[in-house]
mmCIF file of C-alpha atoms in Angstrom:
data_model
loop_
_atom_site.group_PDB
_atom_site.id
_atom_site.type_symbol
_atom_site.label_atom_id
_atom_site.label_comp_id
_atom_site.label_asym_id
_atom_site.label_seq_id
_atom_site.Cartn_x
_atom_site.Cartn_y
_atom_site.Cartn_z
ATOM 1 C CA ASN A 15 67.800 26.191 35.149
ATOM 2 C CA ASN A 16 64.534 26.720 36.614
ATOM 3 C CA ALA A 17 62.787 29.907 37.929
ATOM 4 C CA GLY A 18 59.468 31.255 37.507
ATOM 5 C CA ILE A 19 57.024 33.868 39.035
ATOM 6 C CA PHE A 20 54.200 35.864 37.527
ATOM 7 C CA LYS A 21 51.434 38.025 38.621
ATOM 8 C CA ALA A 22 48.195 37.582 37.047
ATOM 9 C CA ALA A 23 46.956 40.933 36.123
ATOM 10 C CA ASP A 24 45.278 42.827 33.091
ATOM 11 C CA PHE A 25 47.940 44.107 30.996
ATOM 12 C CA LEU A 26 46.809 47.749 31.580
ATOM 13 C CA ASP A 27 47.460 47.338 35.449
ATOM 14 C CA VAL A 28 50.850 45.763 35.158
ATOM 15 C CA THR A 29 53.556 48.178 36.949
ATOM 16 C CA GLU A 30 56.977 48.626 35.600
ATOM 17 C CA ALA A 31 58.026 47.159 39.138
ATOM 18 C CA ASP A 32 55.891 44.099 38.172
ATOM 19 C CA TRP A 33 57.589 43.817 34.951
ATOM 20 C CA ASP A 34 61.041 44.269 36.511
ATOM 21 C CA ALA A 35 60.548 41.735 39.065
ATOM 22 C CA VAL A 36 59.176 39.012 36.509
ATOM 23 C CA ILE A 37 62.214 39.836 34.028
ATOM 24 C CA ALA A 38 64.727 39.380 37.043
ATOM 25 C CA VAL A 39 63.510 35.957 37.877
ATOM 26 C CA ASN A 40 62.369 34.471 34.868
ATOM 27 C CA LEU A 41 64.958 35.747 32.325
ATOM 28 C CA LYS A 42 68.010 37.339 33.969
ATOM 29 C CA GLY A 43 68.203 34.463 36.317
ATOM 30 C CA HIS A 44 68.420 32.160 33.477
ATOM 31 C CA PHE A 45 71.066 34.225 32.017
ATOM 32 C CA LEU A 46 73.159 34.308 35.245
ATOM 33 C CA VAL A 47 73.000 30.676 36.101
ATOM 34 C CA GLY A 48 73.307 29.579 32.587
ATOM 35 C CA GLN A 49 76.578 31.563 32.197
ATOM 36 C CA ALA A 50 77.841 30.478 35.502
ATOM 37 C CA CYS A 51 77.185 26.617 34.678
ATOM 38 C CA ALA A 52 78.424 26.963 30.963
ATOM 39 C CA ARG A 53 81.752 28.338 32.304
ATOM 40 C CA VAL A 54 82.279 25.244 34.546
ATOM 41 C CA MET A 55 81.039 22.923 31.706
ATOM 42 C CA ALA A 56 83.253 24.554 29.133
ATOM 43 C CA ALA A 57 86.427 24.159 31.398
ATOM 44 C CA GLN A 58 85.538 20.365 31.658
ATOM 45 C CA GLY A 59 84.715 20.085 27.961
ATOM 46 C CA SER A 60 81.020 18.914 28.353
ATOM 47 C CA GLY A 61 77.788 19.572 29.982
ATOM 48 C CA ALA A 62 73.992 19.738 29.404
ATOM 49 C CA ILE A 63 71.759 22.893 30.297
ATOM 50 C CA VAL A 64 68.051 22.369 30.621
ATOM 51 C CA ASN A 65 66.068 25.621 30.715
ATOM 52 C CA MET A 66 62.373 25.924 32.081
ATOM 53 C CA SER A 67 60.220 27.845 29.774
ATOM 54 C CA SER A 68 56.556 27.283 29.730
ATOM 55 C CA ALA A 69 53.748 26.124 27.432
ATOM 56 C CA ASP A 70 52.927 30.100 27.795
ATOM 57 C CA GLY A 71 56.443 30.495 25.983
ATOM 58 C CA ILE A 72 55.001 28.607 22.941
ATOM 59 C CA ALA A 73 51.561 30.314 22.827
ATOM 60 C CA GLY A 74 50.305 33.345 24.768
ATOM 61 C CA ALA A 75 47.878 33.638 27.496
ATOM 62 C CA ASN A 76 45.746 36.212 28.908
ATOM 63 C CA ALA A 77 46.467 37.933 32.354
ATOM 64 C CA VAL A 78 50.069 36.974 32.358
ATOM 65 C CA SER A 79 51.647 38.917 29.386
ATOM 66 C CA VAL A 80 54.940 39.664 31.048
ATOM 67 C CA TYR A 81 55.299 36.035 32.267
ATOM 68 C CA CYS A 82 54.774 34.929 28.581
ATOM 69 C CA ALA A 83 57.219 37.475 27.224
ATOM 70 C CA THR A 84 59.952 36.172 29.467
ATOM 71 C CA LYS A 85 59.173 32.388 28.668
ATOM 72 C CA PHE A 86 59.141 33.150 25.083
ATOM 73 C CA ALA A 87 62.720 34.876 25.672
ATOM 74 C CA VAL A 88 63.888 31.760 27.344
ATOM 75 C CA ARG A 89 63.274 29.798 24.156
ATOM 76 C CA GLY A 90 65.223 32.408 22.217
ATOM 77 C CA LEU A 91 68.161 32.242 24.686
ATOM 78 C CA THR A 92 68.148 28.498 24.776
ATOM 79 C CA LYS A 93 68.400 28.293 20.779
ATOM 80 C CA ALA A 94 70.920 31.034 20.639
ATOM 81 C CA LEU A 95 73.187 29.115 23.479
ATOM 82 C CA ALA A 96 72.566 25.661 21.794
ATOM 83 C CA LEU A 97 74.434 27.339 18.830
ATOM 84 C CA GLU A 98 77.138 29.110 20.697
ATOM 85 C CA LEU A 99 77.973 26.496 23.464
ATOM 86 C CA GLY A 100 77.339 23.409 21.066
ATOM 87 C CA PRO A 101 81.048 23.639 19.719
ATOM 88 C CA ARG A 102 81.864 23.486 23.418
ATOM 89 C CA LYS A 103 80.249 20.251 23.844
ATOM 90 C CA ILE A 104 77.428 21.686 25.831
ATOM 91 C CA ARG A 105 73.990 21.029 25.084
ATOM 92 C CA VAL A 106 71.173 23.455 25.622
ATOM 93 C CA ASN A 107 67.677 22.620 25.624
ATOM 94 C CA SER A 108 64.314 23.753 27.025
ATOM 95 C CA ILE A 109 61.255 22.169 28.564
ATOM 96 C CA HIS A 110 57.898 23.729 28.067
ATOM 97 C CA PRO A 111 55.645 22.564 31.050
ATOM 98 C CA GLY A 112 51.753 23.423 30.888
ATOM 99 C CA GLY A 113 49.029 22.809 33.600
ATOM 100 C CA ILE A 114 51.514 21.389 36.184
ATOM 101 C CA TYR A 115 49.864 20.871 39.724
ATOM 102 C CA THR A 116 52.262 23.264 41.712
ATOM 103 C CA PRO A 117 51.744 26.012 44.072
ATOM 104 C CA LEU A 118 52.949 28.364 41.492
ATOM 105 C CA ALA A 119 49.945 27.216 39.138
ATOM 106 C CA ASN A 120 47.573 26.264 41.934
ATOM 107 C CA PRO A 121 47.444 29.444 44.263
ATOM 108 C CA MET A 122 44.201 28.745 45.445
ATOM 109 C CA ASN A 123 45.413 25.664 46.761
ATOM 110 C CA VAL A 124 42.684 23.107 45.511
ATOM 111 C CA ASP A 125 42.861 19.404 45.562
ATOM 112 C CA LYS A 126 44.193 17.657 42.418
ATOM 113 C CA GLU A 127 40.733 16.320 41.514
ATOM 114 C CA THR A 128 39.237 19.979 41.458
ATOM 115 C CA TYR A 129 42.371 21.360 39.841
ATOM 116 C CA ASP A 130 42.070 18.501 37.056
ATOM 117 C CA ARG A 131 38.794 19.814 36.109
ATOM 118 C CA GLY A 132 39.927 22.950 34.354
ATOM 119 C CA TYR A 133 41.996 20.857 31.880
ATOM 120 C CA TRP A 134 39.070 18.967 30.118
ATOM 121 C CA VAL A 135 39.745 21.225 27.134
ATOM 122 C CA TYR A 136 43.050 19.591 26.445
ATOM 123 C CA PRO A 137 43.903 16.140 25.122
ATOM 124 C CA ALA A 138 45.255 14.654 28.402
ATOM 125 C CA GLN A 139 42.278 16.078 30.347
ATOM 126 C CA TYR A 140 44.207 16.401 33.700
ATOM 127 C CA ALA A 141 46.852 18.299 35.142
ATOM 128 C CA GLY A 142 50.464 17.015 34.944
ATOM 129 C CA GLU A 143 52.758 16.526 37.979
ATOM 130 C CA PRO A 144 56.199 17.743 39.036
ATOM 131 C CA LYS A 145 57.393 14.204 38.415
ATOM 132 C CA ASP A 146 56.278 14.531 34.561
ATOM 133 C CA ILE A 147 58.724 17.555 34.334
ATOM 134 C CA GLY A 148 61.537 15.756 36.381
ATOM 135 C CA ALA A 149 61.509 12.777 33.922
ATOM 136 C CA ALA A 150 61.739 15.377 31.027
ATOM 137 C CA ALA A 151 64.772 17.205 32.785
ATOM 138 C CA ALA A 152 66.469 13.848 33.726
ATOM 139 C CA TYR A 153 66.242 12.793 29.939
ATOM 140 C CA LEU A 154 67.524 16.158 28.397
ATOM 141 C CA ALA A 155 70.295 15.933 31.039
ATOM 142 C CA SER A 156 71.321 12.639 30.069
ATOM 143 C CA GLU A 157 73.379 10.902 27.589
ATOM 144 C CA ASP A 158 70.365 9.588 25.950
ATOM 145 C CA ALA A 159 69.625 13.138 24.757
ATOM 146 C CA ARG A 160 73.108 13.561 23.466
ATOM 147 C CA TYR A 161 71.964 14.533 20.030
ATOM 148 C CA CYS A 162 69.374 17.071 21.319
ATOM 149 C CA MET A 163 70.539 20.512 20.861
ATOM 150 C CA GLY A 164 68.071 23.612 20.909
ATOM 151 C CA THR A 165 65.234 20.966 21.363
ATOM 152 C CA GLU A 166 61.915 22.267 22.746
ATOM 153 C CA LEU A 167 60.303 19.713 24.688
ATOM 154 C CA SER A 168 56.661 20.398 25.686
ATOM 155 C CA VAL A 169 55.286 18.338 28.584
ATOM 156 C CA ASP A 170 52.073 19.938 28.781
ATOM 157 C CA GLY A 171 49.127 17.413 28.130
ATOM 158 C CA GLY A 172 48.552 18.388 24.769
ATOM 159 C CA MET A 173 47.956 22.161 25.767
ATOM 160 C CA ASN A 174 49.714 23.456 22.720
ATOM 161 C CA ALA A 175 48.925 20.714 20.132
ATOM 162 C CA GLY A 176 46.126 22.888 18.836
ATOM 163 C CA HIS A 177 42.362 23.560 19.623
ATOM 164 C CA TYR A 178 38.932 21.822 19.641
ATOM 165 C CA TYR A 179 36.105 22.603 17.756
ATOM 166 C CA MET A 180 33.731 21.921 20.533
ATOM 167 C CA GLY A 181 30.834 19.668 19.462
ATOM 168 C CA LEU A 182 32.406 18.286 16.397
ATOM 169 C CA PRO A 183 33.807 14.657 16.381
ATOM 170 C CA GLY A 184 36.828 13.932 18.451
ATOM 171 C CA SER A 185 36.201 16.955 20.866
ATOM 172 C CA PRO A 186 35.944 16.259 24.634
ATOM 173 C CA LYS A 187 32.834 16.319 26.672
ATOM 174 C CA PRO A 188 32.322 18.978 29.525
ATOM 175 C CA PRO A 189 32.568 17.232 32.893
ATOM 176 C CA ALA A 190 29.368 16.643 34.620
#
């Protein structure tokens, strides 16, 4: 269950139309698709729904307040559905990507090496790729994840692990 749009803007400049568009795609879309799939899965007596949230659904970020609000809401929807659909043998989990090299996250269309430079402040020190998220989704949809219900799987290169005190031992060095 994967949908995401955002408009980077100062909160004071976000319009109601911007709000409505982001809510419609990022949250209402998860509701509608999740409900349609859950009906089929309930009838067959099993299933797995994997909701795509975001690292920005775990910790906020500047200039994307509405996006953050929707991805936090996807977390809540995932937890509630895990409880409600679990007795119907439907597992519901979420993935929280962060820093994935995609057109959504890279509107300037810079090359991967240049894009990675912006991630030196996170443990992995590079951006992930769509295949990293695909592997996580395949796991959560598989029987290997049969005991995962309401799980939040961060695939974010450590983006939400915490923060560095720059200059102290263990902190990264800025790129040259």
